[in-house]
C-alpha positions as YAML, in Angstrom:
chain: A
units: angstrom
residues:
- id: 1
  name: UNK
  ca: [1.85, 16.87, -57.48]
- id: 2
  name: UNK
  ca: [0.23, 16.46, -53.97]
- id: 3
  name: UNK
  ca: [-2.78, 14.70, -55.48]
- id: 4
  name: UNK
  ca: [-0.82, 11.80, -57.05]
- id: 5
  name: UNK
  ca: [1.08, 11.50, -53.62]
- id: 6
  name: UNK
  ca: [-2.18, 11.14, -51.70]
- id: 7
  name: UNK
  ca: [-3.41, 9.05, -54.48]
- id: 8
  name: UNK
  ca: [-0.33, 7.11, -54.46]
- id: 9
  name: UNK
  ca: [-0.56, 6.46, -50.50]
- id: 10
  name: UNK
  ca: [-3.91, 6.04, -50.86]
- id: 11
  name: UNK
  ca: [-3.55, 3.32, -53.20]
- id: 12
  name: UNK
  ca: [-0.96, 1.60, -51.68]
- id: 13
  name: UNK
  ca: [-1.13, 1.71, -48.18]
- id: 14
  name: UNK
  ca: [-5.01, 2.81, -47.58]
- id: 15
  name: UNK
  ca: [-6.45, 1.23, -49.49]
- id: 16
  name: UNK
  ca: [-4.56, -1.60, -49.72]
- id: 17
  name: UNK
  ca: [-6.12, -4.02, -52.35]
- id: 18
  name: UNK
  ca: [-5.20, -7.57, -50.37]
- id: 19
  name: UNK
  ca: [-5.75, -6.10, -46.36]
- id: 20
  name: UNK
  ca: [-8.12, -3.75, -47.12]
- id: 21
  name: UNK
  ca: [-10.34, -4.84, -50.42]
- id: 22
  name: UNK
  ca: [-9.72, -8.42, -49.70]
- id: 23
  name: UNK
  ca: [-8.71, -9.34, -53.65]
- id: 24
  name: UNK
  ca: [-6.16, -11.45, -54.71]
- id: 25
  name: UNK
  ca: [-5.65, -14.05, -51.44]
- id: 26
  name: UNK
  ca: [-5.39, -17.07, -53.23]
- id: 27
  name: UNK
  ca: [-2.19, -15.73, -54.86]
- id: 28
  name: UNK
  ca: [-1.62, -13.97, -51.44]
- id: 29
  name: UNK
  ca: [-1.49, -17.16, -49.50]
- id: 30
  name: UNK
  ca: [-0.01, -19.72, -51.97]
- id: 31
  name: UNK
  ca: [3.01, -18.15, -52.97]
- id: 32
  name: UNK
  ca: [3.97, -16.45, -49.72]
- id: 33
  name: UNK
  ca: [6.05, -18.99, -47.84]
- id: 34
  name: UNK
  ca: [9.24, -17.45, -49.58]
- id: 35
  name: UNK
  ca: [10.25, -14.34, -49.62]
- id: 36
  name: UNK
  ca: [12.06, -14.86, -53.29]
- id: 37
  name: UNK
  ca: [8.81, -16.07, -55.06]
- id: 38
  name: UNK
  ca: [6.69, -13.19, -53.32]
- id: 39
  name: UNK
  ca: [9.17, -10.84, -55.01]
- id: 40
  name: UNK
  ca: [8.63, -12.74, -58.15]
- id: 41
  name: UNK
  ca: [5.23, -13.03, -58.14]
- id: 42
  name: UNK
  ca: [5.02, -9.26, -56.92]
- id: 43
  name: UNK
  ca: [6.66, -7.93, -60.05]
- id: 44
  name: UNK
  ca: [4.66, -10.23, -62.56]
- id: 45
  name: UNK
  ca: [1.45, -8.92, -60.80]
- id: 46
  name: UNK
  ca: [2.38, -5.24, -60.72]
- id: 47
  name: UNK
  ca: [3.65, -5.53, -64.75]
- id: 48
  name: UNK
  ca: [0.00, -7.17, -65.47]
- id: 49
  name: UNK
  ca: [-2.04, -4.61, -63.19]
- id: 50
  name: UNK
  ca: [0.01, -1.65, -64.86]
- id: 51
  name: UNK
  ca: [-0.16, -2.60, -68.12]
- id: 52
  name: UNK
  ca: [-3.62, -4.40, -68.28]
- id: 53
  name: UNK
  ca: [-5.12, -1.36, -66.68]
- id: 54
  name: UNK
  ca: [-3.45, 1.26, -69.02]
- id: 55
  name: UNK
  ca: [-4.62, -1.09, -72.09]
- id: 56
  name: UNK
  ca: [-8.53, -1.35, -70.22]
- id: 57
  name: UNK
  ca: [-8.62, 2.26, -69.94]
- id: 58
  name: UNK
  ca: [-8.43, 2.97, -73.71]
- id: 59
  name: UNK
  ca: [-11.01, -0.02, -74.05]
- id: 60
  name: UNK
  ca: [-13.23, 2.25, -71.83]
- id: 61
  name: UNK
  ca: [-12.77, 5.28, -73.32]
- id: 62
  name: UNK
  ca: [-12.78, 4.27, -77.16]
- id: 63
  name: UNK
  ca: [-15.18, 1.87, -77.10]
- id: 64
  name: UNK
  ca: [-17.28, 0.53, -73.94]
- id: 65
  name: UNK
  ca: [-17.98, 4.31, -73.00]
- id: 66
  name: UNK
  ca: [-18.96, 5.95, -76.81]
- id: 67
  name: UNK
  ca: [-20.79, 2.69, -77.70]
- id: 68
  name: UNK
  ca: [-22.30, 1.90, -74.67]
- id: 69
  name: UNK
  ca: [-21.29, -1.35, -74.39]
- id: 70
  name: UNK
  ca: [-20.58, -1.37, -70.52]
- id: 71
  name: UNK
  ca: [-22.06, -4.48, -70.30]
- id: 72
  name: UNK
  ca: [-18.92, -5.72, -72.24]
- id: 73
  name: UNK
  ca: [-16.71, -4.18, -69.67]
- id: 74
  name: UNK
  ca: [-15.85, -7.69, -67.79]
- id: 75
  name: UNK
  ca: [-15.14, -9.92, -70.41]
- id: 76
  name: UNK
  ca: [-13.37, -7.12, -72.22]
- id: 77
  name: UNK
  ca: [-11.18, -6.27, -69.05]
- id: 78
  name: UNK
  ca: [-10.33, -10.04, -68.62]
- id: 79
  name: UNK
  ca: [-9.68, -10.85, -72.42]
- id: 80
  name: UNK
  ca: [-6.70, -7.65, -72.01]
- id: 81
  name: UNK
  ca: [-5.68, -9.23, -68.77]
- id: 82
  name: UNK
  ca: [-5.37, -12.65, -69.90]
- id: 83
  name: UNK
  ca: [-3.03, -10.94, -73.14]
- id: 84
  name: UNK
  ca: [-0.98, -9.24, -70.34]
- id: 85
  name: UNK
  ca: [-0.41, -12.58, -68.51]
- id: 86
  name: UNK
  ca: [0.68, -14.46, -71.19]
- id: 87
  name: UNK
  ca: [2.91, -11.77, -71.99]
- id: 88
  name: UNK
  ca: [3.94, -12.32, -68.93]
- id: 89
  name: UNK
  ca: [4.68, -15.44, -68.29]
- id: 90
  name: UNK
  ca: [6.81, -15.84, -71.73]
- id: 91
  name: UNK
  ca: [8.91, -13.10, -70.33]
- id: 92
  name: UNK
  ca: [9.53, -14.73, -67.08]
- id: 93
  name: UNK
  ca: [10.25, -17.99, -68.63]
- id: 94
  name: UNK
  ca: [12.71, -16.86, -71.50]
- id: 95
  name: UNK
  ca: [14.41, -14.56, -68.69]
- id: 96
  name: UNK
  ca: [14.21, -16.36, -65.45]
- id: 97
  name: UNK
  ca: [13.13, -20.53, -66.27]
- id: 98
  name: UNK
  ca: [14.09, -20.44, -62.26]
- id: 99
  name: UNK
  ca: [11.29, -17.95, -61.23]
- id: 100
  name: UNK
  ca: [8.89, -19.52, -63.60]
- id: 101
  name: UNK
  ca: [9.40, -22.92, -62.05]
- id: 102
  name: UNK
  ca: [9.39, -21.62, -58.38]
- id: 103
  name: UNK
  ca: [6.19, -19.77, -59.42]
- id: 104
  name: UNK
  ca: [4.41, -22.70, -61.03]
- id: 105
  name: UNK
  ca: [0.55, -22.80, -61.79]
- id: 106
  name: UNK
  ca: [0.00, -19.22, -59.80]
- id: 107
  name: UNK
  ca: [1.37, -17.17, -62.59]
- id: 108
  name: UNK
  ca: [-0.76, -18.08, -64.82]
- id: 109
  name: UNK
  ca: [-3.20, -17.97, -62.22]
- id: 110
  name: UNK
  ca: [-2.51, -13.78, -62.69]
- id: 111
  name: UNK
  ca: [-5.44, -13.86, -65.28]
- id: 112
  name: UNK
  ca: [-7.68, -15.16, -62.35]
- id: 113
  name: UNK
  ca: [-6.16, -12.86, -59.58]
- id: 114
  name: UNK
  ca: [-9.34, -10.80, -58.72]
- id: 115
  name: UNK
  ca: [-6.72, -8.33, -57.45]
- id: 116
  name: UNK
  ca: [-5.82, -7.22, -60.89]
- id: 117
  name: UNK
  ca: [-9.54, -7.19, -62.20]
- id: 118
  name: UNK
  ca: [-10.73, -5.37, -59.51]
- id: 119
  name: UNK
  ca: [-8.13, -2.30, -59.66]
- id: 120
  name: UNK
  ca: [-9.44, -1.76, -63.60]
- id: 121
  name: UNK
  ca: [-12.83, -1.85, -62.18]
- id: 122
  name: UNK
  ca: [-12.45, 0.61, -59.80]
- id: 123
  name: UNK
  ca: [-9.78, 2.65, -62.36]
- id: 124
  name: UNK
  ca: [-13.52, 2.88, -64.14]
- id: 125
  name: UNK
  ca: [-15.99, 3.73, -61.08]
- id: 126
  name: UNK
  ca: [-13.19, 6.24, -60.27]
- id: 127
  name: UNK
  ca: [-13.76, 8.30, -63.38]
- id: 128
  name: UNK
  ca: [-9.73, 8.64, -63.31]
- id: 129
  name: UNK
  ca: [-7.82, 10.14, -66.60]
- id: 130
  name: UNK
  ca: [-5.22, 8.30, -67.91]
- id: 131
  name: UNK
  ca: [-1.95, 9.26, -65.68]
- id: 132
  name: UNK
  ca: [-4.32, 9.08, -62.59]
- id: 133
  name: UNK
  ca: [-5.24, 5.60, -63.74]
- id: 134
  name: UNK
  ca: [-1.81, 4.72, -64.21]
- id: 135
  name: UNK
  ca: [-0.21, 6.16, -61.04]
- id: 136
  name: UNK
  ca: [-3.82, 4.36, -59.63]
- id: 137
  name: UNK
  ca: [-3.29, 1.24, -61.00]
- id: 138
  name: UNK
  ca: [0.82, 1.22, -60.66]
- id: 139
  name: UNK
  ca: [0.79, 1.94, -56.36]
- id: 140
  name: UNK
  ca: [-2.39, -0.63, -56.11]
- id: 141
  name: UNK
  ca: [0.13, -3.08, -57.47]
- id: 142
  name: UNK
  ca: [3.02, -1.67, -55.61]
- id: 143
  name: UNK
  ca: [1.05, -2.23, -52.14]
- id: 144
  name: UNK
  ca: [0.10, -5.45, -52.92]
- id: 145
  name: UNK
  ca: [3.61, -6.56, -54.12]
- id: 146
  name: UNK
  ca: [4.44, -4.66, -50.67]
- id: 147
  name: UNK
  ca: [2.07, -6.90, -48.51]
- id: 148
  name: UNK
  ca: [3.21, -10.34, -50.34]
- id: 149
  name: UNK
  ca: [6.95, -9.57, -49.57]
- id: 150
  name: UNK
  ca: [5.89, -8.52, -45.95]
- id: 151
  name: UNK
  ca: [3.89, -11.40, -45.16]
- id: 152
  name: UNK
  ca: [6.03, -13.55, -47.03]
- id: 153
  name: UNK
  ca: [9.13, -12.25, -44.76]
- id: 154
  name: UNK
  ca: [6.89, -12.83, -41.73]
- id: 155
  name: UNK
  ca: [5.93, -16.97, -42.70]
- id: 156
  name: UNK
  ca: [9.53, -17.74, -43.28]
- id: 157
  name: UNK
  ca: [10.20, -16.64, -39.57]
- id: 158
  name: UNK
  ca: [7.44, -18.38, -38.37]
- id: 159
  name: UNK
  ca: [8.33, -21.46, -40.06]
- id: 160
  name: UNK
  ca: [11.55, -21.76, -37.75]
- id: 161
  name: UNK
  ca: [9.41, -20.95, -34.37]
- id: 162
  name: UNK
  ca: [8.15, -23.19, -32.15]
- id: 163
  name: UNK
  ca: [4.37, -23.07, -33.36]
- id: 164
  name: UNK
  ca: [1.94, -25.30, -31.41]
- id: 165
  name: UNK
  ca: [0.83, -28.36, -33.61]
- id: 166
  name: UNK
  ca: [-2.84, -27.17, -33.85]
- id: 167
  name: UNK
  ca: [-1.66, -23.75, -35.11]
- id: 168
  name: UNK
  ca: [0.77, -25.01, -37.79]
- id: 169
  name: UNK
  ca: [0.95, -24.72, -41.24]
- id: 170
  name: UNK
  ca: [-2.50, -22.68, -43.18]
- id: 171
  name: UNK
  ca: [-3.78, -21.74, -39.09]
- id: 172
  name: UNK
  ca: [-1.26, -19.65, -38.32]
- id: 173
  name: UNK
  ca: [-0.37, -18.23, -41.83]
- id: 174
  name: UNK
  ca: [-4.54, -17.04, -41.48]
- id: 175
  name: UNK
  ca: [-3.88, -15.09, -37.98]
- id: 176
  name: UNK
  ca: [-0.93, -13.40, -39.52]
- id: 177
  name: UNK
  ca: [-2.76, -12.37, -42.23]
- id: 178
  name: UNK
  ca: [-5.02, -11.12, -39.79]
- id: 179
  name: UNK
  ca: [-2.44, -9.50, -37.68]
- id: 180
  name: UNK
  ca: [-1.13, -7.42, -40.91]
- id: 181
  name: UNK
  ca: [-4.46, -6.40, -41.85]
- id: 182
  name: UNK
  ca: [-5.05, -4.85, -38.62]
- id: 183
  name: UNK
  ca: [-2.13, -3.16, -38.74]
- id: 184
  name: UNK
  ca: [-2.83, -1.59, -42.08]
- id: 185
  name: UNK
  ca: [-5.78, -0.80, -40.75]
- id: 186
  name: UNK
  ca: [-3.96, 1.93, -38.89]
- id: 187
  name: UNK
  ca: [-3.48, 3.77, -42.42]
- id: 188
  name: UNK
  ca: [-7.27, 4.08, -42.75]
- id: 189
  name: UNK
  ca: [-7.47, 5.22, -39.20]
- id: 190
  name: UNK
  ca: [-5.19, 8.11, -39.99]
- id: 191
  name: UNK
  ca: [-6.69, 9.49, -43.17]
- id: 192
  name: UNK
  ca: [-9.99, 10.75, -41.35]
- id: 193
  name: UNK
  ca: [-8.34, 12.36, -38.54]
...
């Protein structure tokens, strides 16, 4: 049980994949200015990561693995992705039309999110059985949903201070960004002490 906690903290806060890896910032700065649409866009990424990486794993271990077709692993991992995110986004429309509108192009834009295709890579450097991958794969996406609700929370503040005009708008949205990854940077600092 301790070993999925430390993965799970690992995974999430550590290792975060947006302050840490750098993946996923186009999603991670476009649909941050609300807190709402982070939420929205959180859950929609942390279904497709889940899922996508649960499906890849099976890929890997049926097929790319036995047959030796690792050189398939990329366009095998995307073609599941891109399956997950239309899933997806015919969920979100038939249940919330309001989401999907305030979400717009980036949701599809989930199939692109390096962010998710980078977690099932590293699910397969990892060498991670399947409820490692999942738990893996599940906090990943729960620490990035965590960081766009966070920043998110933080640009709708800043939007009613007083910014100075060369700072306003993307400038200051950047030295946030930078602000919170040096903060999580504090979780890394911790786990070799």
């Amino acid at each position: 049980m301790e070993h999925y906690l430390l993965l799970i903290i690992s995974a999430a806060l550590v290792s975060n994949v947006v302050l840490m890896r750098f993946l996923g910032l186009c999603s991670f700065m476009g649909v941050t200015t609300r807190v709402d649409t982070a939420i929205g866009m959180g859950a929609a990424t942390t279904f497709c990561i889940t899922i996508s990486a649960m499906i890849d794993w099976g890929v890997e271990k049926a097929l790319l693995e036995p047959y030796e077709l690792g050189y398939l692993r990329t366009v095998t991992f995307i073609l599941v992705i891109a399956a997950a995110v239309q899933f997806t986004e015919a969920v979100v429309r038939k249940v919330s039309p309001a989401m999907f509108q305030m979400l717009g192009i980036y949701l599809p834009l989930i199939t692109t999110n390096c962010a998710v295709l980078g977690v099932n890579l590293l699910l397969v450097e990892g060498k991670m059985n399947f409820i490692e991958s999942t738990v893996f794969a599940l906090a990943s996406s729960l620490g990035y949903s965590l960081v766009m609700v966070l920043f998110a929370g933080l640009r709708e503040r800043i939007a009613l201070a007083d910014v100075p005009r060369l700072f306003a708008g993307p400038p200051i949205g950047f030295i946030t960004a930078s602000l919170l990854a040096l903060a999580f940077m504090g979780f890394s600092g911790m786990s070799t002490n």
